[in-house]
Amino acid sequence: GGPPRPSRRRFAGAASGAMAETAQRTFEMENKVEVLDDAAIYRYSEEEQEAIYQRKPWKEDHHFFKSVRISAVALVKMVMHTRSSGNGILGQMNEVMGLMMGKVTPDGTFIIIDSFPLPVEGTETRVNAGASANEFMVTFTENCERVGKSEHVCGWYHSHPG
Protein backbone atom coordinates (compact mmCIF):
# COMPACT_ATOMS: atom_id res chain seq x y z
CA GLY A 1 0.00 0.00 0.00
CA GLY A 2 0.45 3.52 0.95
CA PRO A 3 -0.82 6.63 -0.82
CA PRO A 4 -0.76 6.65 -4.62
CA ARG A 5 2.33 8.28 -6.11
CA PRO A 6 1.85 11.18 -8.51
CA SER A 7 2.33 10.11 -12.07
CA ARG A 8 5.38 11.31 -13.99
CA ARG A 9 3.03 12.90 -16.51
CA ARG A 10 1.41 15.14 -13.85
CA PHE A 11 4.87 16.16 -12.60
CA ALA A 12 6.02 16.95 -16.14
CA GLY A 13 2.91 19.06 -16.68
CA ALA A 14 3.54 21.03 -13.51
CA ALA A 15 7.18 21.55 -14.48
CA SER A 16 6.29 22.82 -17.96
CA GLY A 17 3.65 25.11 -16.42
CA ALA A 18 6.27 26.59 -14.11
CA MET A 19 8.66 27.01 -17.05
CA ALA A 20 5.95 28.77 -19.06
CA GLU A 21 5.23 31.09 -16.15
CA THR A 22 8.94 31.89 -15.78
CA ALA A 23 9.22 32.52 -19.53
CA GLN A 24 6.20 34.85 -19.38
CA ARG A 25 7.66 36.83 -16.46
CA THR A 26 11.05 37.05 -18.22
CA PHE A 27 9.40 38.31 -21.42
CA GLU A 28 7.41 40.92 -19.47
CA MET A 29 10.50 42.17 -17.63
CA GLU A 30 12.71 42.30 -20.73
CA ASN A 31 10.03 44.12 -22.71
CA LYS A 32 8.91 46.39 -19.85
CA VAL A 33 5.33 45.13 -20.09
CA GLU A 34 3.06 47.16 -17.82
CA VAL A 35 -0.30 46.17 -16.41
CA LEU A 36 -2.66 48.97 -17.37
CA ASP A 37 -6.13 50.00 -16.31
CA ASP A 38 -8.23 49.25 -19.41
CA ALA A 39 -11.00 51.60 -18.32
CA ALA A 40 -8.55 54.50 -18.13
CA ILE A 41 -7.05 53.70 -21.52
CA TYR A 42 -10.38 53.54 -23.35
CA ARG A 43 -12.09 56.40 -21.50
CA TYR A 44 -12.63 59.23 -23.97
CA SER A 45 -13.14 62.86 -23.05
CA GLU A 46 -14.06 65.20 -25.88
CA GLU A 47 -13.13 68.15 -23.64
CA GLU A 48 -9.66 66.75 -22.94
CA GLN A 49 -9.03 66.02 -26.62
CA GLU A 50 -10.21 69.50 -27.63
CA ALA A 51 -7.97 71.11 -24.99
CA ILE A 52 -4.94 69.18 -26.23
CA TYR A 53 -5.73 70.06 -29.85
CA GLN A 54 -6.19 73.76 -29.00
CA ARG A 55 -2.93 73.83 -27.00
CA LYS A 56 -0.99 72.06 -29.79
CA PRO A 57 1.98 71.07 -27.57
CA TRP A 58 3.68 69.40 -30.58
CA LYS A 59 4.23 72.87 -32.08
CA GLU A 60 6.51 73.83 -29.16
CA ASP A 61 8.03 70.41 -28.51
CA HIS A 62 8.88 68.44 -31.66
CA HIS A 63 9.42 65.39 -29.43
CA PHE A 64 6.00 65.68 -27.74
CA PHE A 65 4.76 62.33 -29.07
CA LYS A 66 6.77 59.70 -27.23
CA SER A 67 4.85 56.44 -27.51
CA VAL A 68 1.99 54.64 -29.19
CA ARG A 69 -0.34 52.09 -27.60
CA ILE A 70 -2.32 49.98 -30.04
CA SER A 71 -5.31 47.92 -28.97
CA ALA A 72 -5.30 44.27 -29.94
CA VAL A 73 -8.41 44.87 -32.08
CA ALA A 74 -6.76 47.67 -34.08
CA LEU A 75 -3.54 45.69 -34.50
CA VAL A 76 -5.28 42.52 -35.70
CA LYS A 77 -7.38 44.52 -38.17
CA MET A 78 -4.28 46.28 -39.59
CA VAL A 79 -2.37 43.00 -39.92
CA MET A 80 -5.34 41.25 -41.56
CA HIS A 81 -5.74 44.17 -43.96
CA THR A 82 -2.06 44.03 -44.88
CA ARG A 83 -2.10 40.26 -45.36
CA SER A 84 -5.23 40.39 -47.55
CA SER A 85 -3.78 42.75 -50.14
CA GLY A 86 -3.13 40.13 -52.79
CA ASN A 87 -0.04 39.81 -54.92
CA GLY A 88 1.15 42.28 -57.50
CA ILE A 89 2.94 41.71 -60.78
CA LEU A 90 6.24 40.79 -59.08
CA GLY A 91 4.54 38.32 -56.74
CA GLN A 92 4.84 40.56 -53.69
CA MET A 93 1.90 41.80 -51.64
CA ASN A 94 0.45 45.16 -52.64
CA GLU A 95 0.65 48.15 -50.32
CA VAL A 96 -2.44 49.05 -48.31
CA MET A 97 -3.53 52.12 -46.39
CA GLY A 98 -6.05 52.74 -43.62
CA LEU A 99 -7.17 55.05 -40.85
CA MET A 100 -6.44 54.78 -37.14
CA MET A 101 -8.92 56.05 -34.59
CA GLY A 102 -8.12 56.94 -31.03
CA LYS A 103 -6.86 59.74 -28.88
CA VAL A 104 -3.80 61.57 -27.61
CA THR A 105 -2.92 61.78 -23.93
CA PRO A 106 -1.59 64.95 -22.28
CA ASP A 107 1.82 63.24 -21.87
CA GLY A 108 2.20 62.60 -25.62
CA THR A 109 0.97 59.05 -26.08
CA PHE A 110 -1.14 58.06 -29.06
CA ILE A 111 -3.73 55.47 -28.07
CA ILE A 112 -5.01 53.67 -31.14
CA ILE A 113 -8.34 52.04 -30.35
CA ASP A 114 -9.55 50.98 -33.78
CA SER A 115 -8.52 50.94 -37.44
CA PHE A 116 -10.29 50.82 -40.79
CA PRO A 117 -9.00 50.06 -44.29
CA LEU A 118 -9.22 52.69 -47.01
CA PRO A 119 -10.31 51.87 -50.56
CA VAL A 120 -7.03 52.77 -52.24
CA GLU A 121 -5.28 51.41 -55.26
CA GLY A 122 -2.03 49.80 -54.22
CA THR A 123 0.94 48.34 -56.03
CA GLU A 124 4.01 46.60 -54.65
CA THR A 125 5.71 49.96 -54.11
CA ARG A 126 3.05 52.61 -53.48
CA VAL A 127 -0.54 53.42 -52.68
CA ASN A 128 -2.61 55.99 -54.54
CA ALA A 129 -5.11 57.69 -52.25
CA GLY A 130 -7.23 59.48 -54.84
CA ALA A 131 -10.55 61.29 -54.71
CA SER A 132 -12.51 58.15 -53.83
CA ALA A 133 -10.35 57.62 -50.73
CA ASN A 134 -10.87 61.24 -49.68
CA GLU A 135 -14.64 60.91 -50.15
CA PHE A 136 -14.58 57.67 -48.17
CA MET A 137 -12.70 59.35 -45.28
CA VAL A 138 -15.20 62.24 -45.11
CA THR A 139 -18.21 59.92 -45.26
CA PHE A 140 -16.64 57.52 -42.77
CA THR A 141 -15.93 60.33 -40.29
CA GLU A 142 -19.46 61.72 -40.63
CA ASN A 143 -20.99 58.26 -40.12
CA CYS A 144 -18.84 57.66 -37.02
CA GLU A 145 -20.18 60.89 -35.53
CA ARG A 146 -23.73 59.91 -36.50
CA VAL A 147 -23.55 56.58 -34.61
CA GLY A 148 -21.85 58.11 -31.57
CA LYS A 149 -18.31 56.77 -32.02
CA SER A 150 -16.42 59.21 -29.83
CA GLU A 151 -12.85 58.56 -30.97
CA HIS A 152 -11.57 60.59 -33.89
CA VAL A 153 -9.23 59.77 -36.73
CA CYS A 154 -5.79 60.37 -35.26
CA GLY A 155 -3.57 58.94 -37.94
CA TRP A 156 -3.17 56.62 -40.86
CA TYR A 157 -1.17 53.50 -41.61
CA HIS A 158 0.18 51.89 -44.72
CA SER A 159 2.27 48.87 -45.43
CA HIS A 160 5.68 48.37 -47.06
CA PRO A 161 5.59 44.78 -48.30
CA GLY A 162 8.71 43.01 -49.47
GROMACS .gro file of C-alpha atoms in nm:
model
  162
    1GLY     CA    1   0.000   0.000   0.000
    2GLY     CA    2   0.045   0.352   0.095
    3PRO     CA    3  -0.082   0.663  -0.082
    4PRO     CA    4  -0.076   0.665  -0.462
    5ARG     CA    5   0.233   0.828  -0.611
    6PRO     CA    6   0.185   1.118  -0.851
    7SER     CA    7   0.233   1.011  -1.207
    8ARG     CA    8   0.538   1.131  -1.399
    9ARG     CA    9   0.303   1.290  -1.651
   10ARG     CA   10   0.141   1.514  -1.385
   11PHE     CA   11   0.487   1.616  -1.260
   12ALA     CA   12   0.602   1.695  -1.614
   13GLY     CA   13   0.291   1.906  -1.668
   14ALA     CA   14   0.354   2.103  -1.351
   15ALA     CA   15   0.718   2.155  -1.448
   16SER     CA   16   0.629   2.282  -1.796
   17GLY     CA   17   0.365   2.511  -1.642
   18ALA     CA   18   0.627   2.659  -1.411
   19MET     CA   19   0.866   2.701  -1.705
   20ALA     CA   20   0.595   2.877  -1.906
   21GLU     CA   21   0.523   3.109  -1.615
   22THR     CA   22   0.894   3.189  -1.578
   23ALA     CA   23   0.922   3.252  -1.953
   24GLN     CA   24   0.620   3.485  -1.938
   25ARG     CA   25   0.766   3.683  -1.646
   26THR     CA   26   1.105   3.705  -1.822
   27PHE     CA   27   0.940   3.831  -2.142
   28GLU     CA   28   0.741   4.092  -1.947
   29MET     CA   29   1.050   4.217  -1.763
   30GLU     CA   30   1.271   4.230  -2.073
   31ASN     CA   31   1.003   4.412  -2.271
   32LYS     CA   32   0.891   4.639  -1.985
   33VAL     CA   33   0.533   4.513  -2.009
   34GLU     CA   34   0.306   4.716  -1.782
   35VAL     CA   35  -0.030   4.617  -1.641
   36LEU     CA   36  -0.266   4.897  -1.737
   37ASP     CA   37  -0.613   5.000  -1.631
   38ASP     CA   38  -0.823   4.925  -1.941
   39ALA     CA   39  -1.100   5.160  -1.832
   40ALA     CA   40  -0.855   5.450  -1.813
   41ILE     CA   41  -0.705   5.370  -2.152
   42TYR     CA   42  -1.038   5.354  -2.335
   43ARG     CA   43  -1.209   5.640  -2.150
   44TYR     CA   44  -1.263   5.923  -2.397
   45SER     CA   45  -1.314   6.286  -2.305
   46GLU     CA   46  -1.406   6.520  -2.588
   47GLU     CA   47  -1.313   6.815  -2.364
   48GLU     CA   48  -0.966   6.675  -2.294
   49GLN     CA   49  -0.903   6.602  -2.662
   50GLU     CA   50  -1.021   6.950  -2.763
   51ALA     CA   51  -0.797   7.111  -2.499
   52ILE     CA   52  -0.494   6.918  -2.623
   53TYR     CA   53  -0.573   7.006  -2.985
   54GLN     CA   54  -0.619   7.376  -2.900
   55ARG     CA   55  -0.293   7.383  -2.700
   56LYS     CA   56  -0.099   7.206  -2.979
   57PRO     CA   57   0.198   7.107  -2.757
   58TRP     CA   58   0.368   6.940  -3.058
   59LYS     CA   59   0.423   7.287  -3.208
   60GLU     CA   60   0.651   7.383  -2.916
   61ASP     CA   61   0.803   7.041  -2.851
   62HIS     CA   62   0.888   6.844  -3.166
   63HIS     CA   63   0.942   6.539  -2.943
   64PHE     CA   64   0.600   6.568  -2.774
   65PHE     CA   65   0.476   6.233  -2.907
   66LYS     CA   66   0.677   5.970  -2.723
   67SER     CA   67   0.485   5.644  -2.751
   68VAL     CA   68   0.199   5.464  -2.919
   69ARG     CA   69  -0.034   5.209  -2.760
   70ILE     CA   70  -0.232   4.998  -3.004
   71SER     CA   71  -0.531   4.792  -2.897
   72ALA     CA   72  -0.530   4.427  -2.994
   73VAL     CA   73  -0.841   4.487  -3.208
   74ALA     CA   74  -0.676   4.767  -3.408
   75LEU     CA   75  -0.354   4.569  -3.450
   76VAL     CA   76  -0.528   4.252  -3.570
   77LYS     CA   77  -0.738   4.452  -3.817
   78MET     CA   78  -0.428   4.628  -3.959
   79VAL     CA   79  -0.237   4.300  -3.992
   80MET     CA   80  -0.534   4.125  -4.156
   81HIS     CA   81  -0.574   4.417  -4.396
   82THR     CA   82  -0.206   4.403  -4.488
   83ARG     CA   83  -0.210   4.026  -4.536
   84SER     CA   84  -0.523   4.039  -4.755
   85SER     CA   85  -0.378   4.275  -5.014
   86GLY     CA   86  -0.313   4.013  -5.279
   87ASN     CA   87  -0.004   3.981  -5.492
   88GLY     CA   88   0.115   4.228  -5.750
   89ILE     CA   89   0.294   4.171  -6.078
   90LEU     CA   90   0.624   4.079  -5.908
   91GLY     CA   91   0.454   3.832  -5.674
   92GLN     CA   92   0.484   4.056  -5.369
   93MET     CA   93   0.190   4.180  -5.164
   94ASN     CA   94   0.045   4.516  -5.264
   95GLU     CA   95   0.065   4.815  -5.032
   96VAL     CA   96  -0.244   4.905  -4.831
   97MET     CA   97  -0.353   5.212  -4.639
   98GLY     CA   98  -0.605   5.274  -4.362
   99LEU     CA   99  -0.717   5.505  -4.085
  100MET     CA  100  -0.644   5.478  -3.714
  101MET     CA  101  -0.892   5.605  -3.459
  102GLY     CA  102  -0.812   5.694  -3.103
  103LYS     CA  103  -0.686   5.974  -2.888
  104VAL     CA  104  -0.380   6.157  -2.761
  105THR     CA  105  -0.292   6.178  -2.393
  106PRO     CA  106  -0.159   6.495  -2.228
  107ASP     CA  107   0.182   6.324  -2.187
  108GLY     CA  108   0.220   6.260  -2.562
  109THR     CA  109   0.097   5.905  -2.608
  110PHE     CA  110  -0.114   5.806  -2.906
  111ILE     CA  111  -0.373   5.547  -2.807
  112ILE     CA  112  -0.501   5.367  -3.114
  113ILE     CA  113  -0.834   5.204  -3.035
  114ASP     CA  114  -0.955   5.098  -3.378
  115SER     CA  115  -0.852   5.094  -3.744
  116PHE     CA  116  -1.029   5.082  -4.079
  117PRO     CA  117  -0.900   5.006  -4.429
  118LEU     CA  118  -0.922   5.269  -4.701
  119PRO     CA  119  -1.031   5.187  -5.056
  120VAL     CA  120  -0.703   5.277  -5.224
  121GLU     CA  121  -0.528   5.141  -5.526
  122GLY     CA  122  -0.203   4.980  -5.422
  123THR     CA  123   0.094   4.834  -5.603
  124GLU     CA  124   0.401   4.660  -5.465
  125THR     CA  125   0.571   4.996  -5.411
  126ARG     CA  126   0.305   5.261  -5.348
  127VAL     CA  127  -0.054   5.342  -5.268
  128ASN     CA  128  -0.261   5.599  -5.454
  129ALA     CA  129  -0.511   5.769  -5.225
  130GLY     CA  130  -0.723   5.948  -5.484
  131ALA     CA  131  -1.055   6.129  -5.471
  132SER     CA  132  -1.251   5.815  -5.383
  133ALA     CA  133  -1.035   5.762  -5.073
  134ASN     CA  134  -1.087   6.124  -4.968
  135GLU     CA  135  -1.464   6.091  -5.015
  136PHE     CA  136  -1.458   5.767  -4.817
  137MET     CA  137  -1.270   5.935  -4.528
  138VAL     CA  138  -1.520   6.224  -4.511
  139THR     CA  139  -1.821   5.992  -4.526
  140PHE     CA  140  -1.664   5.752  -4.277
  141THR     CA  141  -1.593   6.033  -4.029
  142GLU     CA  142  -1.946   6.172  -4.063
  143ASN     CA  143  -2.099   5.826  -4.012
  144CYS     CA  144  -1.884   5.766  -3.702
  145GLU     CA  145  -2.018   6.089  -3.553
  146ARG     CA  146  -2.373   5.991  -3.650
  147VAL     CA  147  -2.355   5.658  -3.461
  148GLY     CA  148  -2.185   5.811  -3.157
  149LYS     CA  149  -1.831   5.677  -3.202
  150SER     CA  150  -1.642   5.921  -2.983
  151GLU     CA  151  -1.285   5.856  -3.097
  152HIS     CA  152  -1.157   6.059  -3.389
  153VAL     CA  153  -0.923   5.977  -3.673
  154CYS     CA  154  -0.579   6.037  -3.526
  155GLY     CA  155  -0.357   5.894  -3.794
  156TRP     CA  156  -0.317   5.662  -4.086
  157TYR     CA  157  -0.117   5.350  -4.161
  158HIS     CA  158   0.018   5.189  -4.472
  159SER     CA  159   0.227   4.887  -4.543
  160HIS     CA  160   0.568   4.837  -4.706
  161PRO     CA  161   0.559   4.478  -4.830
  162GLY     CA  162   0.871   4.301  -4.947
   0.00000   0.00000   0.00000
